[in-house]
Tab-separated table of C-alpha atoms and ligand atoms in Angstrom:
chain	number	residue	atom	x	y	z
A	126	UNK	CA	286.777	290.958	156.558
A	127	UNK	CA	286.648	288.134	159.016
A	128	UNK	CA	283.226	286.577	158.907
A	129	UNK	CA	281.399	285.287	161.959
A	130	UNK	CA	279.915	281.838	161.509
A	131	UNK	CA	277.011	283.283	162.990
A	132	UNK	CA	276.346	285.862	160.581
A	133	UNK	CA	276.910	283.575	157.334
A	134	UNK	CA	274.481	280.508	159.167
A	135	UNK	CA	271.736	283.177	159.156
A	136	UNK	CA	272.378	284.143	155.684
A	137	UNK	CA	272.178	280.600	154.504
A	138	UNK	CA	269.242	279.877	156.817
A	139	UNK	CA	267.324	282.737	154.863
A	140	UNK	CA	268.087	281.165	151.612
A	141	UNK	CA	270.587	284.218	150.456
A	142	UNK	CA	273.248	283.343	148.015
A	143	UNK	CA	276.560	282.310	149.497
A	144	UNK	CA	279.956	283.438	148.292
A	145	UNK	CA	283.224	281.409	148.167
A	146	UNK	CA	283.985	283.273	151.516
A	147	UNK	CA	280.771	282.175	153.077
A	148	UNK	CA	281.302	279.107	152.106
A	149	UNK	CA	284.709	278.774	153.606
A	150	UNK	CA	283.632	280.197	156.845
A	151	UNK	CA	280.618	277.286	157.103
A	152	UNK	CA	283.252	274.692	156.310
A	153	UNK	CA	285.300	276.063	159.191
A	154	UNK	CA	282.736	275.253	161.663
A	155	UNK	CA	283.837	274.221	164.781
A	156	UNK	CA	282.125	270.949	166.499
A	157	UNK	CA	279.457	273.210	168.128
A	158	UNK	CA	278.747	275.282	165.175
A	159	UNK	CA	278.908	271.742	162.990
A	160	UNK	CA	275.771	270.570	164.868
A	161	UNK	CA	273.839	273.720	164.069
A	162	UNK	CA	274.762	273.471	160.138
A	163	UNK	CA	273.756	269.712	160.000
A	164	UNK	CA	270.654	270.524	161.685
A	165	UNK	CA	269.700	273.097	159.203
A	166	UNK	CA	270.843	270.835	156.215
A	167	UNK	CA	268.793	268.201	157.658
A	168	UNK	CA	265.637	270.801	157.774
A	169	UNK	CA	266.400	271.900	154.233
A	170	UNK	CA	266.423	268.024	152.950
A	171	UNK	CA	263.289	267.756	154.757
A	172	UNK	CA	261.553	270.589	153.318
A	173	UNK	CA	262.620	269.844	149.693
A	174	UNK	CA	262.268	266.012	149.538
A	175	UNK	CA	260.364	264.783	152.619
A	176	UNK	CA	261.347	261.663	154.220
A	177	UNK	CA	261.958	259.461	150.916
A	178	UNK	CA	265.216	258.093	150.308
A	179	UNK	CA	265.849	257.246	146.796
A	180	UNK	CA	267.469	253.626	146.209
A	181	UNK	CA	269.580	253.511	143.140
A	182	UNK	CA	271.331	249.977	142.108
A	183	UNK	CA	274.652	250.030	140.884
A	184	UNK	CA	276.258	247.281	138.561
A	185	UNK	CA	280.085	247.776	138.243
A	186	UNK	CA	280.186	246.086	134.949
A	187	UNK	CA	284.057	246.573	134.172
A	188	UNK	CA	287.180	247.481	136.337
A	189	UNK	CA	289.344	248.007	133.071
A	190	UNK	CA	290.302	251.820	132.784
A	191	UNK	CA	292.628	253.596	130.223
A	192	UNK	CA	293.269	256.341	132.905
A	193	UNK	CA	295.876	256.354	135.537
A	194	UNK	CA	294.611	258.658	138.472
A	195	UNK	CA	297.046	258.712	141.341
A	196	UNK	CA	294.400	257.929	143.968
A	197	UNK	CA	292.313	255.111	142.298
A	198	UNK	CA	292.971	251.521	142.451
A	199	UNK	CA	291.313	250.810	138.992
A	200	UNK	CA	294.259	252.814	137.409
A	201	UNK	CA	295.848	251.185	134.427
A	202	UNK	CA	299.302	250.997	136.138
A	203	UNK	CA	297.923	248.893	138.958
A	204	UNK	CA	298.849	245.352	137.789
A	205	UNK	CA	297.969	243.495	141.065
A	206	UNK	CA	294.225	243.587	140.373
A	207	UNK	CA	292.591	240.851	138.735
A	208	UNK	CA	290.599	242.773	135.677
A	209	UNK	CA	287.063	241.439	134.660
A	210	UNK	CA	284.570	242.701	131.987
A	211	UNK	CA	281.113	241.392	132.028
A	212	UNK	CA	279.633	240.090	129.027
A	213	UNK	CA	276.978	241.912	127.142
A	214	UNK	CA	274.139	239.189	128.005
A	215	UNK	CA	275.595	238.771	131.414
A	216	UNK	CA	275.256	242.689	132.182
A	217	UNK	CA	271.868	242.649	130.695
A	218	UNK	CA	270.580	239.468	133.032
A	219	UNK	CA	272.312	241.305	135.894
A	220	UNK	CA	270.393	244.565	135.391
A	221	UNK	CA	267.013	242.298	134.821
A	222	UNK	CA	267.806	240.789	138.530
A	223	UNK	CA	268.264	244.404	139.828
A	224	UNK	CA	264.658	245.546	138.248
A	225	UNK	CA	263.122	242.232	139.725
A	226	UNK	CA	264.253	243.295	143.092
A	227	UNK	CA	262.202	246.530	142.809
A	228	UNK	CA	264.775	249.019	141.822
A	229	UNK	CA	263.429	251.677	139.323
A	230	UNK	CA	267.190	252.713	138.636
A	231	UNK	CA	269.713	250.991	137.336
A	232	UNK	CA	273.086	252.937	137.205
A	233	UNK	CA	275.898	251.108	135.059
A	234	UNK	CA	279.493	251.883	136.362
A	235	UNK	CA	282.976	251.041	134.902
A	236	UNK	CA	286.328	252.283	134.358
A	237	UNK	CA	287.107	254.074	130.842
A	238	UNK	CA	286.916	250.841	129.088
A	239	UNK	CA	286.832	251.218	125.275
A	240	UNK	CA	285.912	247.790	124.649
A	241	UNK	CA	282.305	248.779	125.707
A	242	UNK	CA	281.886	251.109	122.606
A	243	UNK	CA	278.845	253.067	122.595
A	244	UNK	CA	277.226	250.600	120.218
A	245	UNK	CA	277.642	247.819	122.626
A	246	UNK	CA	276.253	249.766	125.511
A	247	UNK	CA	273.468	250.836	123.517
A	248	UNK	CA	272.331	247.131	123.122
A	249	UNK	CA	272.563	247.153	127.293
A	250	UNK	CA	270.437	250.270	127.599
A	251	UNK	CA	267.922	249.317	124.956
A	252	UNK	CA	267.258	245.967	126.856
A	253	UNK	CA	266.912	247.684	130.040
A	254	UNK	CA	264.427	250.235	128.827
A	255	UNK	CA	262.305	247.896	127.070
A	256	UNK	CA	259.780	247.788	129.868
A	257	UNK	CA	259.622	251.500	130.066
A	258	UNK	CA	259.561	251.941	133.559
A	259	UNK	CA	263.367	251.656	134.595
A	260	UNK	CA	265.666	254.904	134.559
A	261	UNK	CA	269.225	254.014	133.436
A	262	UNK	CA	272.332	256.046	134.746
A	263	UNK	CA	275.745	255.850	133.100
A	264	UNK	CA	278.933	256.403	135.039
A	265	UNK	CA	281.446	255.297	132.219
A	266	UNK	CA	283.800	258.638	132.268
A	267	UNK	CA	284.649	260.673	129.359
A	268	UNK	CA	283.448	259.969	125.931
A	269	UNK	CA	282.837	262.211	122.771
A	270	UNK	CA	279.875	263.876	121.951
A	271	UNK	CA	278.682	261.577	119.320
A	272	UNK	CA	278.980	258.675	121.801
A	273	UNK	CA	277.041	260.644	124.559
A	274	UNK	CA	274.320	261.442	121.777
A	275	UNK	CA	274.238	257.901	120.636
A	276	UNK	CA	273.747	256.484	124.336
A	277	UNK	CA	271.176	259.168	125.068
A	278	UNK	CA	269.202	258.283	121.924
A	279	UNK	CA	269.246	254.500	123.154
A	280	UNK	CA	267.628	255.699	126.001
A	281	UNK	CA	270.137	256.657	129.057
A	282	UNK	CA	268.649	259.131	131.223
A	283	UNK	CA	271.358	260.189	133.465
A	284	UNK	CA	275.014	260.547	133.527
A	285	UNK	CA	277.212	260.571	136.545
A	286	UNK	CA	280.662	262.474	135.775
A	287	UNK	CA	282.259	263.684	138.891
A	288	UNK	CA	284.558	266.922	138.487
A	289	UNK	CA	286.550	265.428	141.369
A	290	UNK	CA	288.283	268.814	142.157
A	291	UNK	CA	287.920	272.209	140.855
A	292	UNK	CA	291.733	272.892	141.479
A	293	UNK	CA	292.887	272.726	138.027
A	294	UNK	CA	296.474	272.087	138.788
A	295	UNK	CA	295.599	269.300	141.532
A	296	UNK	CA	293.617	267.746	138.655
A	297	UNK	CA	295.960	267.667	136.161
A	298	UNK	CA	298.627	266.307	138.668
A	299	UNK	CA	296.325	263.558	140.028
A	300	UNK	CA	294.731	262.624	136.811
A	301	UNK	CA	297.708	262.557	134.143
A	302	UNK	CA	296.616	263.349	130.630
A	303	UNK	CA	293.187	264.880	131.605
A	304	UNK	CA	292.216	268.422	132.480
A	305	UNK	CA	289.358	270.138	134.394
A	306	UNK	CA	288.291	271.963	131.605
A	307	UNK	CA	287.486	269.129	129.320
A	308	UNK	CA	285.734	267.468	132.098
A	309	UNK	CA	283.426	270.331	132.755
A	310	UNK	CA	283.126	270.473	128.939
A	311	UNK	CA	281.848	267.078	128.942
A	312	UNK	CA	279.398	267.816	131.779
A	313	UNK	CA	277.939	270.562	129.707
A	314	UNK	CA	277.525	268.682	126.583
A	315	UNK	CA	275.746	265.769	128.541
A	316	UNK	CA	273.286	268.517	129.820
A	317	UNK	CA	272.629	269.812	126.337
A	318	UNK	CA	271.915	266.393	125.129
A	319	UNK	CA	269.101	266.242	127.744
A	320	UNK	CA	270.884	264.066	130.275
A	321	UNK	CA	270.004	264.726	133.992
A	322	UNK	CA	273.723	265.270	135.028
A	323	UNK	CA	275.577	264.186	138.292
A	324	UNK	CA	278.699	265.689	139.522
A	325	UNK	CA	280.769	264.831	142.605
A	326	UNK	CA	284.144	265.592	144.574
A	327	UNK	CA	286.518	263.690	146.604
A	328	UNK	CA	287.316	265.451	150.122
A	329	UNK	CA	290.909	265.154	151.528
A	330	UNK	CA	292.973	264.868	148.324
A	331	UNK	CA	296.522	265.754	149.315
A	332	UNK	CA	296.860	269.508	148.461
A	333	UNK	CA	293.224	270.225	148.529
A	334	UNK	CA	292.096	273.551	150.482
A	335	UNK	CA	288.593	274.588	151.970
A	336	UNK	CA	288.808	277.252	149.230
A	337	UNK	CA	288.934	274.525	146.390
A	338	UNK	CA	286.262	272.705	148.229
A	339	UNK	CA	283.988	275.775	148.271
A	340	UNK	CA	284.692	276.382	144.467
A	341	UNK	CA	283.441	272.610	144.063
A	342	UNK	CA	280.093	273.558	145.337
A	343	UNK	CA	279.967	276.712	143.273
A	344	UNK	CA	280.781	274.473	140.239
A	345	UNK	CA	277.765	272.095	141.524
A	346	UNK	CA	275.629	275.227	141.559
A	347	UNK	CA	276.762	276.461	138.422
A	348	UNK	CA	276.156	273.142	136.522
A	349	UNK	CA	272.713	272.999	138.356
A	350	UNK	CA	273.688	269.314	138.847
A	351	UNK	CA	270.910	266.958	139.576
A	352	UNK	CA	272.976	264.544	141.549
A	353	UNK	CA	276.092	265.191	143.833
A	354	UNK	CA	278.423	262.392	145.241
A	355	UNK	CA	280.418	263.694	148.009
A	356	UNK	CA	282.758	261.147	149.376
A	357	UNK	CA	286.097	261.201	151.510
A	358	UNK	CA	289.554	260.149	149.925
A	359	UNK	CA	290.439	256.859	150.969
A	360	UNK	CA	293.983	255.518	150.111
A	361	UNK	CA	294.849	252.389	147.938
A	362	UNK	CA	297.762	250.591	148.653
A	363	UNK	CA	298.775	249.958	144.984
A	364	UNK	CA	298.635	253.763	144.297
A	365	UNK	CA	301.225	256.657	144.487
A	366	UNK	CA	298.753	258.152	147.149
A	367	UNK	CA	299.288	255.001	149.186
A	368	UNK	CA	300.729	257.205	152.194
A	369	UNK	CA	298.421	260.121	152.069
A	370	UNK	CA	295.918	260.583	154.774
A	371	UNK	CA	292.407	259.587	154.362
A	372	UNK	CA	289.818	262.271	154.126
A	373	UNK	CA	288.016	263.630	157.300
A	374	UNK	CA	284.745	262.452	158.088
A	375	UNK	CA	283.921	265.745	159.554
A	376	UNK	CA	284.796	267.641	156.585
A	377	UNK	CA	283.129	265.204	154.418
A	378	UNK	CA	279.574	265.806	156.359
A	379	UNK	CA	280.244	269.679	156.405
A	380	UNK	CA	280.714	269.858	152.661
A	381	UNK	CA	277.559	267.625	152.105
A	382	UNK	CA	275.534	269.690	154.392
A	383	UNK	CA	276.823	272.962	152.993
A	384	UNK	CA	276.076	271.563	149.475
A	385	UNK	CA	272.460	270.839	150.595
A	386	UNK	CA	271.785	274.324	151.826
A	387	UNK	CA	273.405	275.952	148.197
A	388	UNK	CA	271.488	273.246	146.189
A	389	UNK	CA	268.218	272.458	148.123
A	390	UNK	CA	266.546	270.635	145.148
A	391	UNK	CA	269.530	268.315	144.542
A	392	UNK	CA	269.626	264.626	144.969
A	393	UNK	CA	272.603	263.853	147.456
A	394	UNK	CA	273.855	260.100	147.857
A	395	UNK	CA	275.031	258.977	151.127
A	396	UNK	CA	278.262	257.460	149.440
A	397	UNK	CA	279.532	254.221	149.604
A	398	UNK	CA	283.169	255.635	150.338
A	399	UNK	CA	281.767	257.445	153.344
A	400	UNK	CA	280.164	254.211	154.736
A	401	UNK	CA	283.487	252.650	154.162
A	402	UNK	CA	285.144	255.340	156.247
A	403	UNK	CA	282.837	255.173	159.135
A	404	UNK	CA	280.518	252.117	160.236
A	405	UNK	CA	277.672	254.606	160.817
A	406	UNK	CA	278.671	256.544	157.421
A	407	UNK	CA	275.028	256.242	155.542
A	408	UNK	CA	273.179	257.338	158.828
A	409	UNK	CA	275.433	260.317	159.196
A	410	UNK	CA	275.121	261.472	155.827
A	411	UNK	CA	271.244	260.876	155.880
A	412	UNK	CA	271.285	263.199	158.866
A	413	UNK	CA	273.452	265.811	157.256
A	414	UNK	CA	271.407	266.430	154.000
A	415	UNK	CA	271.593	263.246	151.853
A	416	UNK	CA	268.472	261.881	150.435
A	417	UNK	CA	269.606	259.062	148.264
A	418	UNK	CA	271.559	255.482	148.754
A	419	UNK	CA	273.012	253.586	145.831
A	420	UNK	CA	273.772	249.822	146.801
A	421	UNK	CA	276.170	248.079	144.971
A	422	UNK	CA	274.377	245.184	143.286
A	423	UNK	CA	277.436	243.739	141.259
A	424	UNK	CA	277.296	240.099	141.054
A	425	UNK	CA	279.213	238.637	143.937
A	426	UNK	CA	281.953	236.850	141.720
A	427	UNK	CA	283.013	240.334	140.445
A	428	UNK	CA	282.457	242.636	143.502
A	429	UNK	CA	285.565	242.374	145.356
A	430	UNK	CA	287.571	243.143	142.340
A	431	UNK	CA	286.309	246.626	141.864
A	432	UNK	CA	288.793	248.177	144.317
A	433	UNK	CA	288.543	251.893	143.627
A	434	UNK	CA	289.702	252.055	147.411
A	435	UNK	CA	290.109	249.165	149.840
A	436	UNK	CA	287.552	247.445	152.106
A	437	UNK	CA	284.912	248.979	150.153
A	438	UNK	CA	281.378	249.068	152.173
A	439	UNK	CA	279.040	246.166	151.093
A	440	UNK	CA	281.365	244.401	149.280
A	441	UNK	CA	281.124	241.366	151.330
A	442	UNK	CA	277.243	241.145	150.945
A	443	UNK	CA	275.332	239.685	148.304
A	444	UNK	CA	272.971	241.916	146.696
A	445	UNK	CA	269.586	240.984	148.580
A	446	UNK	CA	271.394	241.060	152.117
A	447	UNK	CA	273.039	244.564	151.320
A	448	UNK	CA	269.592	245.932	150.110
A	449	UNK	CA	267.898	244.636	153.374
A	450	UNK	CA	270.534	246.216	155.373
A	451	UNK	CA	270.260	249.672	153.789
A	452	UNK	CA	266.439	249.212	154.071
A	453	UNK	CA	266.929	248.561	157.799
A	454	UNK	CA	268.875	251.499	158.245
A	455	UNK	CA	266.300	253.662	156.364
A	456	UNK	CA	263.734	252.325	158.172
A	457	UNK	CA	265.106	252.576	161.592
A	458	UNK	CA	265.669	256.549	160.985
A	459	UNK	CA	261.950	256.870	160.159
A	460	UNK	CA	262.325	257.478	156.581
A	461	UNK	CA	260.678	255.903	153.586
A	462	UNK	CA	262.742	254.088	150.703
A	463	UNK	CA	261.529	254.537	147.302
B	699	5AD	N1	288.925	257.214	147.437
B	699	5AD	C1	287.829	257.849	147.311
B	699	5AD	N2	287.108	258.091	146.303
B	699	5AD	C2	287.694	257.530	145.067
B	699	5AD	N3	287.493	257.633	143.956
B	699	5AD	C3	288.317	256.893	142.892
B	699	5AD	N4	289.416	256.763	143.824
B	699	5AD	C4	289.151	257.153	145.071
B	699	5AD	C5	289.598	256.759	146.564
B	699	5AD	N5	290.926	256.333	146.504
B	699	5AD	C6	286.163	258.137	143.221
B	699	5AD	C7	286.399	259.066	142.352
B	699	5AD	C8	285.644	258.604	141.235
B	699	5AD	C9	284.896	257.480	141.517
B	699	5AD	C10	284.564	256.427	140.823
B	699	5AD	O1	285.436	256.772	142.747
B	699	5AD	O2	285.395	260.297	142.779
B	699	5AD	O3	284.606	259.483	140.355
B	700	SF4	FE1	289.852	255.484	135.873
B	700	SF4	FE2	287.945	256.795	137.075
B	700	SF4	FE3	289.552	255.461	138.850
B	700	SF4	FE4	290.446	257.530	137.206
B	700	SF4	S1	289.028	257.347	139.093
B	700	SF4	S2	291.439	255.627	137.343
B	700	SF4	S3	289.122	257.288	135.353
B	700	SF4	S4	288.247	254.472	137.201
């Protein structure tokens, strides 16, 4: 049966559970319908989160990665990238700087870099947690349950591990040597260990369908993800996907909006990838359901080398300047940074 946008929209508005077909229908919204969808998502964001936009400071501490994902500039086969790895003390110092700026959450992100063993990371986490009022989020990829446990014991609060795509075949093809099942197992393990978990996907991967994006959203729900990062695909010149098209702005915003409707309580960042795709990316996302921004506060000398995709938004700006710019965006929209 062909569903009409109106009937599914009404269902969403009344807070009824949406099926995969319903979600595909919403994701297919035309320009006119899309406007209503964005407004409803914005209303839902306001009802559940008010006007607060949470700021979380990211430090990208190593661009080494043992994986070879076809879409990512950090992939191990990219020999054109200048690799770096922050020293433990250097990282602790950078985190202290982020706290000094007033951030209450520090996100530690890297490629899958095994030099940073759980023991080494534990040292960093304990140092950051010492003051007792900073949350630590890790985004370091797949590890063993034992490592995740040690990191939790050292004080880590949250863990970001995007499932990237719900299409198992596409996942395997684009992330050689890994599979979706293992990734979802990692997320379940993290949850079991008491982490708040974050997932997310990439919009516009070659071969992706609206059906698989709908499945992504149902996976977010099933995982009961606390945080969900939704960003467009941006081709990187030194990867096998260099000639593929970038993800669409509209589809990324529609996915964000529908995710807000399906998971009213989740924290949804306006992603750097979206801000890279479009100059008003942050504003647009904040108007379609987003309630978080994660400024990249990596020390200037490393920042330009963390090239997941080219021309990453904010990589030319020093931490204070970037934070100021983001605060201006938030304030100009009548929202409040926290
Ligand atoms: N375009 C957009 N997002 C990307 N990521 C990796 N490569 C790209 C790209 N080319 C995202 C993935 C990953 C995070 C580190 O960056 O979702 O989880
Ligand atoms: Fe490594 Fe993550 Fe990039 Fe894959 S997406 S190559 S795991 S940094």
